[in-house]
């Protein structure tokens, strides 16, 4: 496992929020900053269908 910034993960690749997490997320599209909220990435958990929005500076773990 390697820790990187979320903005370094390519669209469609999987990552984990913690090194020992059991769920993986897929990085989706980028949302620009606008009047509704800050800039963020849409990330989906394919196992449960949950979607979260994370800052580009969030540290995540990827398989090397």
mmCIF file of N, CA and C in Angstrom:
data_model
loop_
_atom_site.group_PDB
_atom_site.id
_atom_site.type_symbol
_atom_site.label_atom_id
_atom_site.label_comp_id
_atom_site.label_asym_id
_atom_site.label_seq_id
_atom_site.Cartn_x
_atom_site.Cartn_y
_atom_site.Cartn_z
ATOM 1 N N UNK A 1 0.849 -1.181 0.000
ATOM 2 C CA UNK A 1 0.000 0.000 0.000
ATOM 3 C C UNK A 1 0.890 1.237 0.000
ATOM 4 N N UNK A 2 0.467 2.230 -0.756
ATOM 5 C CA UNK A 2 1.207 3.486 -0.848
ATOM 6 C C UNK A 2 0.225 4.626 -0.605
ATOM 7 N N UNK A 3 0.636 5.599 0.197
ATOM 8 C CA UNK A 3 -0.224 6.741 0.504
ATOM 9 C C UNK A 3 0.054 7.871 -0.485
ATOM 10 N N UNK A 4 -1.015 8.366 -1.147
ATOM 11 C CA UNK A 4 -0.900 9.445 -2.123
ATOM 12 C C UNK A 4 -2.062 10.414 -1.939
ATOM 13 N N UNK A 5 -1.971 11.552 -2.599
ATOM 14 C CA UNK A 5 -3.089 12.494 -2.623
ATOM 15 C C UNK A 5 -4.159 11.979 -3.570
ATOM 16 N N UNK A 6 -5.401 12.267 -3.281
ATOM 17 C CA UNK A 6 -6.505 11.803 -4.127
ATOM 18 C C UNK A 6 -6.388 12.354 -5.542
ATOM 19 N N UNK A 7 -5.867 13.563 -5.709
ATOM 20 C CA UNK A 7 -5.763 14.145 -7.051
ATOM 21 C C UNK A 7 -4.730 13.414 -7.912
ATOM 22 N N UNK A 8 -3.881 12.571 -7.307
ATOM 23 C CA UNK A 8 -2.906 11.788 -8.063
ATOM 24 C C UNK A 8 -3.472 10.448 -8.531
ATOM 25 N N UNK A 9 -4.636 10.067 -8.033
ATOM 26 C CA UNK A 9 -5.299 8.829 -8.451
ATOM 27 C C UNK A 9 -6.063 9.126 -9.737
ATOM 28 N N UNK A 10 -5.878 8.291 -10.750
ATOM 29 C CA UNK A 10 -6.550 8.516 -12.028
ATOM 30 C C UNK A 10 -8.024 8.136 -11.946
ATOM 31 N N UNK A 11 -8.819 8.753 -12.803
ATOM 32 C CA UNK A 11 -10.251 8.474 -12.835
ATOM 33 C C UNK A 11 -10.480 7.004 -13.180
ATOM 34 N N UNK A 12 -11.338 6.336 -12.389
ATOM 35 C CA UNK A 12 -11.647 4.934 -12.599
ATOM 36 C C UNK A 12 -10.799 3.981 -11.780
ATOM 37 N N UNK A 13 -9.738 4.462 -11.133
ATOM 38 C CA UNK A 13 -8.894 3.608 -10.312
ATOM 39 C C UNK A 13 -9.467 3.496 -8.896
ATOM 40 N N UNK A 14 -9.102 2.420 -8.214
ATOM 41 C CA UNK A 14 -9.614 2.179 -6.869
ATOM 42 C C UNK A 14 -8.599 2.619 -5.818
ATOM 43 N N UNK A 15 -9.122 2.937 -4.635
ATOM 44 C CA UNK A 15 -8.288 3.326 -3.501
ATOM 45 C C UNK A 15 -9.026 2.999 -2.220
ATOM 46 N N UNK A 16 -8.293 3.029 -1.102
ATOM 47 C CA UNK A 16 -8.878 2.831 0.218
ATOM 48 C C UNK A 16 -8.664 4.089 1.039
ATOM 49 N N UNK A 17 -9.579 4.376 1.946
ATOM 50 C CA UNK A 17 -9.459 5.552 2.805
ATOM 51 C C UNK A 17 -8.428 5.349 3.904
ATOM 52 N N UNK A 18 -8.285 4.110 4.380
ATOM 53 C CA UNK A 18 -7.300 3.741 5.409
ATOM 54 C C UNK A 18 -6.549 2.512 4.921
ATOM 55 N N UNK A 19 -5.355 2.306 5.429
ATOM 56 C CA UNK A 19 -4.533 1.168 4.983
ATOM 57 C C UNK A 19 -5.202 -0.166 5.282
ATOM 58 N N UNK A 20 -5.934 -0.260 6.396
ATOM 59 C CA UNK A 20 -6.560 -1.529 6.775
ATOM 60 C C UNK A 20 -8.063 -1.565 6.508
ATOM 61 N N UNK A 21 -8.557 -0.687 5.664
ATOM 62 C CA UNK A 21 -9.987 -0.637 5.354
ATOM 63 C C UNK A 21 -10.395 -1.846 4.519
ATOM 64 N N UNK A 22 -11.654 -2.290 4.686
ATOM 65 C CA UNK A 22 -12.110 -3.437 3.899
ATOM 66 C C UNK A 22 -12.850 -3.005 2.631
ATOM 67 N N UNK A 23 -13.314 -1.754 2.560
ATOM 68 C CA UNK A 23 -14.015 -1.271 1.368
ATOM 69 C C UNK A 23 -13.095 -0.449 0.489
ATOM 70 N N UNK A 24 -13.269 -0.603 -0.827
ATOM 71 C CA UNK A 24 -12.513 0.188 -1.792
ATOM 72 C C UNK A 24 -13.457 1.153 -2.489
ATOM 73 N N UNK A 25 -12.937 2.298 -2.846
ATOM 74 C CA UNK A 25 -13.696 3.313 -3.562
ATOM 75 C C UNK A 25 -13.105 3.498 -4.950
ATOM 76 N N UNK A 26 -13.932 3.948 -5.882
ATOM 77 C CA UNK A 26 -13.504 4.264 -7.242
ATOM 78 C C UNK A 26 -13.596 5.774 -7.402
ATOM 79 N N UNK A 27 -12.497 6.390 -7.898
ATOM 80 C CA UNK A 27 -12.521 7.839 -8.113
ATOM 81 C C UNK A 27 -13.288 8.133 -9.395
ATOM 82 N N UNK A 28 -14.268 9.003 -9.271
ATOM 83 C CA UNK A 28 -15.091 9.400 -10.410
ATOM 84 C C UNK A 28 -14.687 10.783 -10.891
ATOM 85 N N UNK A 29 -15.638 11.588 -11.276
ATOM 86 C CA UNK A 29 -15.393 12.898 -11.878
ATOM 87 C C UNK A 29 -15.018 13.966 -10.848
ATOM 88 N N UNK A 30 -14.494 15.064 -11.353
ATOM 89 C CA UNK A 30 -14.082 16.217 -10.550
ATOM 90 C C UNK A 30 -15.178 17.275 -10.604
ATOM 91 N N UNK A 31 -15.539 17.823 -9.456
ATOM 92 C CA UNK A 31 -16.514 18.920 -9.380
ATOM 93 C C UNK A 31 -15.766 20.213 -9.079
ATOM 94 N N UNK A 32 -15.874 21.185 -9.952
ATOM 95 C CA UNK A 32 -15.214 22.464 -9.723
ATOM 96 C C UNK A 32 -15.909 23.229 -8.609
ATOM 97 N N UNK A 33 -15.169 24.145 -8.006
ATOM 98 C CA UNK A 33 -15.739 25.006 -6.975
ATOM 99 C C UNK A 33 -16.806 25.898 -7.613
ATOM 100 N N UNK A 34 -17.949 26.026 -6.931
ATOM 101 C CA UNK A 34 -18.998 26.925 -7.397
ATOM 102 C C UNK A 34 -19.753 27.464 -6.191
ATOM 103 N N UNK A 35 -20.877 28.108 -6.419
ATOM 104 C CA UNK A 35 -21.607 28.714 -5.308
ATOM 105 C C UNK A 35 -22.263 27.672 -4.400
ATOM 106 N N UNK A 36 -22.328 26.420 -4.834
ATOM 107 C CA UNK A 36 -22.956 25.376 -4.034
ATOM 108 C C UNK A 36 -21.979 24.646 -3.119
ATOM 109 N N UNK A 37 -20.666 24.762 -3.378
ATOM 110 C CA UNK A 37 -19.713 24.076 -2.526
ATOM 111 C C UNK A 37 -18.291 24.136 -3.041
ATOM 112 N N UNK A 38 -17.357 23.568 -2.284
ATOM 113 C CA UNK A 38 -15.943 23.585 -2.656
ATOM 114 C C UNK A 38 -15.635 22.560 -3.756
ATOM 115 N N UNK A 39 -14.433 22.640 -4.293
ATOM 116 C CA UNK A 39 -13.982 21.674 -5.290
ATOM 117 C C UNK A 39 -13.810 20.311 -4.622
ATOM 118 N N UNK A 40 -14.238 19.237 -5.322
ATOM 119 C CA UNK A 40 -14.123 17.898 -4.757
ATOM 120 C C UNK A 40 -14.184 16.840 -5.845
ATOM 121 N N UNK A 41 -13.864 15.616 -5.459
ATOM 122 C CA UNK A 41 -13.986 14.457 -6.340
ATOM 123 C C UNK A 41 -15.144 13.600 -5.864
ATOM 124 N N UNK A 42 -15.891 13.067 -6.800
ATOM 125 C CA UNK A 42 -16.943 12.112 -6.506
ATOM 126 C C UNK A 42 -16.301 10.729 -6.455
ATOM 127 N N UNK A 43 -16.567 9.982 -5.372
ATOM 128 C CA UNK A 43 -15.991 8.651 -5.190
ATOM 129 C C UNK A 43 -17.106 7.682 -4.815
ATOM 130 N N UNK A 44 -17.109 6.505 -5.445
ATOM 131 C CA UNK A 44 -18.177 5.533 -5.248
ATOM 132 C C UNK A 44 -17.645 4.232 -4.673
ATOM 133 N N UNK A 45 -18.369 3.697 -3.702
ATOM 134 C CA UNK A 45 -18.096 2.373 -3.166
ATOM 135 C C UNK A 45 -18.982 1.409 -3.950
ATOM 136 N N UNK A 46 -18.380 0.550 -4.798
ATOM 137 C CA UNK A 46 -19.171 -0.340 -5.651
ATOM 138 C C UNK A 46 -19.855 -1.443 -4.869
ATOM 139 N N UNK A 47 -19.348 -1.796 -3.693
ATOM 140 C CA UNK A 47 -19.976 -2.850 -2.898
ATOM 141 C C UNK A 47 -21.323 -2.398 -2.340
ATOM 142 N N UNK A 48 -21.385 -1.185 -1.805
ATOM 143 C CA UNK A 48 -22.601 -0.707 -1.147
ATOM 144 C C UNK A 48 -23.371 0.310 -1.972
ATOM 145 N N UNK A 49 -22.718 0.917 -2.975
ATOM 146 C CA UNK A 49 -23.388 1.924 -3.793
ATOM 147 C C UNK A 49 -23.330 3.321 -3.197
ATOM 148 N N UNK A 50 -22.622 3.482 -2.075
ATOM 149 C CA UNK A 50 -22.509 4.799 -1.453
ATOM 150 C C UNK A 50 -21.592 5.699 -2.261
ATOM 151 N N UNK A 51 -21.909 6.995 -2.271
ATOM 152 C CA UNK A 51 -21.085 7.981 -2.951
ATOM 153 C C UNK A 51 -20.634 9.012 -1.930
ATOM 154 N N UNK A 52 -19.341 9.361 -1.961
ATOM 155 C CA UNK A 52 -18.811 10.384 -1.079
ATOM 156 C C UNK A 52 -18.092 11.424 -1.925
ATOM 157 N N UNK A 53 -17.916 12.600 -1.372
ATOM 158 C CA UNK A 53 -17.232 13.688 -2.044
ATOM 159 C C UNK A 53 -16.040 14.090 -1.190
ATOM 160 N N UNK A 54 -14.832 13.978 -1.753
ATOM 161 C CA UNK A 54 -13.599 14.223 -1.015
ATOM 162 C C UNK A 54 -12.792 15.344 -1.651
ATOM 163 N N UNK A 55 -12.078 16.091 -0.818
ATOM 164 C CA UNK A 55 -11.192 17.150 -1.298
ATOM 165 C C UNK A 55 -10.044 16.536 -2.097
ATOM 166 N N UNK A 56 -9.502 17.264 -3.073
ATOM 167 C CA UNK A 56 -8.353 16.754 -3.834
ATOM 168 C C UNK A 56 -7.117 16.520 -2.964
ATOM 169 N N UNK A 57 -7.020 17.186 -1.826
ATOM 170 C CA UNK A 57 -5.854 17.046 -0.958
ATOM 171 C C UNK A 57 -5.989 15.909 0.060
ATOM 172 N N UNK A 58 -7.029 15.102 -0.031
ATOM 173 C CA UNK A 58 -7.240 13.980 0.879
ATOM 174 C C UNK A 58 -6.188 12.895 0.630
ATOM 175 N N UNK A 59 -5.605 12.391 1.700
ATOM 176 C CA UNK A 59 -4.629 11.295 1.581
ATOM 177 C C UNK A 59 -5.373 9.963 1.540
ATOM 178 N N UNK A 60 -5.052 9.143 0.533
ATOM 179 C CA UNK A 60 -5.683 7.832 0.358
ATOM 180 C C UNK A 60 -4.595 6.802 0.112
ATOM 181 N N UNK A 61 -4.967 5.523 0.125
ATOM 182 C CA UNK A 61 -4.024 4.425 -0.067
ATOM 183 C C UNK A 61 -4.358 3.680 -1.345
ATOM 184 N N UNK A 62 -3.325 3.393 -2.127
ATOM 185 C CA UNK A 62 -3.486 2.629 -3.376
ATOM 186 C C UNK A 62 -2.581 1.407 -3.331
ATOM 187 N N UNK A 63 -2.917 0.379 -4.117
ATOM 188 C CA UNK A 63 -2.055 -0.803 -4.242
ATOM 189 C C UNK A 63 -0.921 -0.467 -5.194
ATOM 190 N N UNK A 64 0.257 -0.952 -4.854
ATOM 191 C CA UNK A 64 1.419 -0.681 -5.708
ATOM 192 C C UNK A 64 1.789 -1.903 -6.493
#
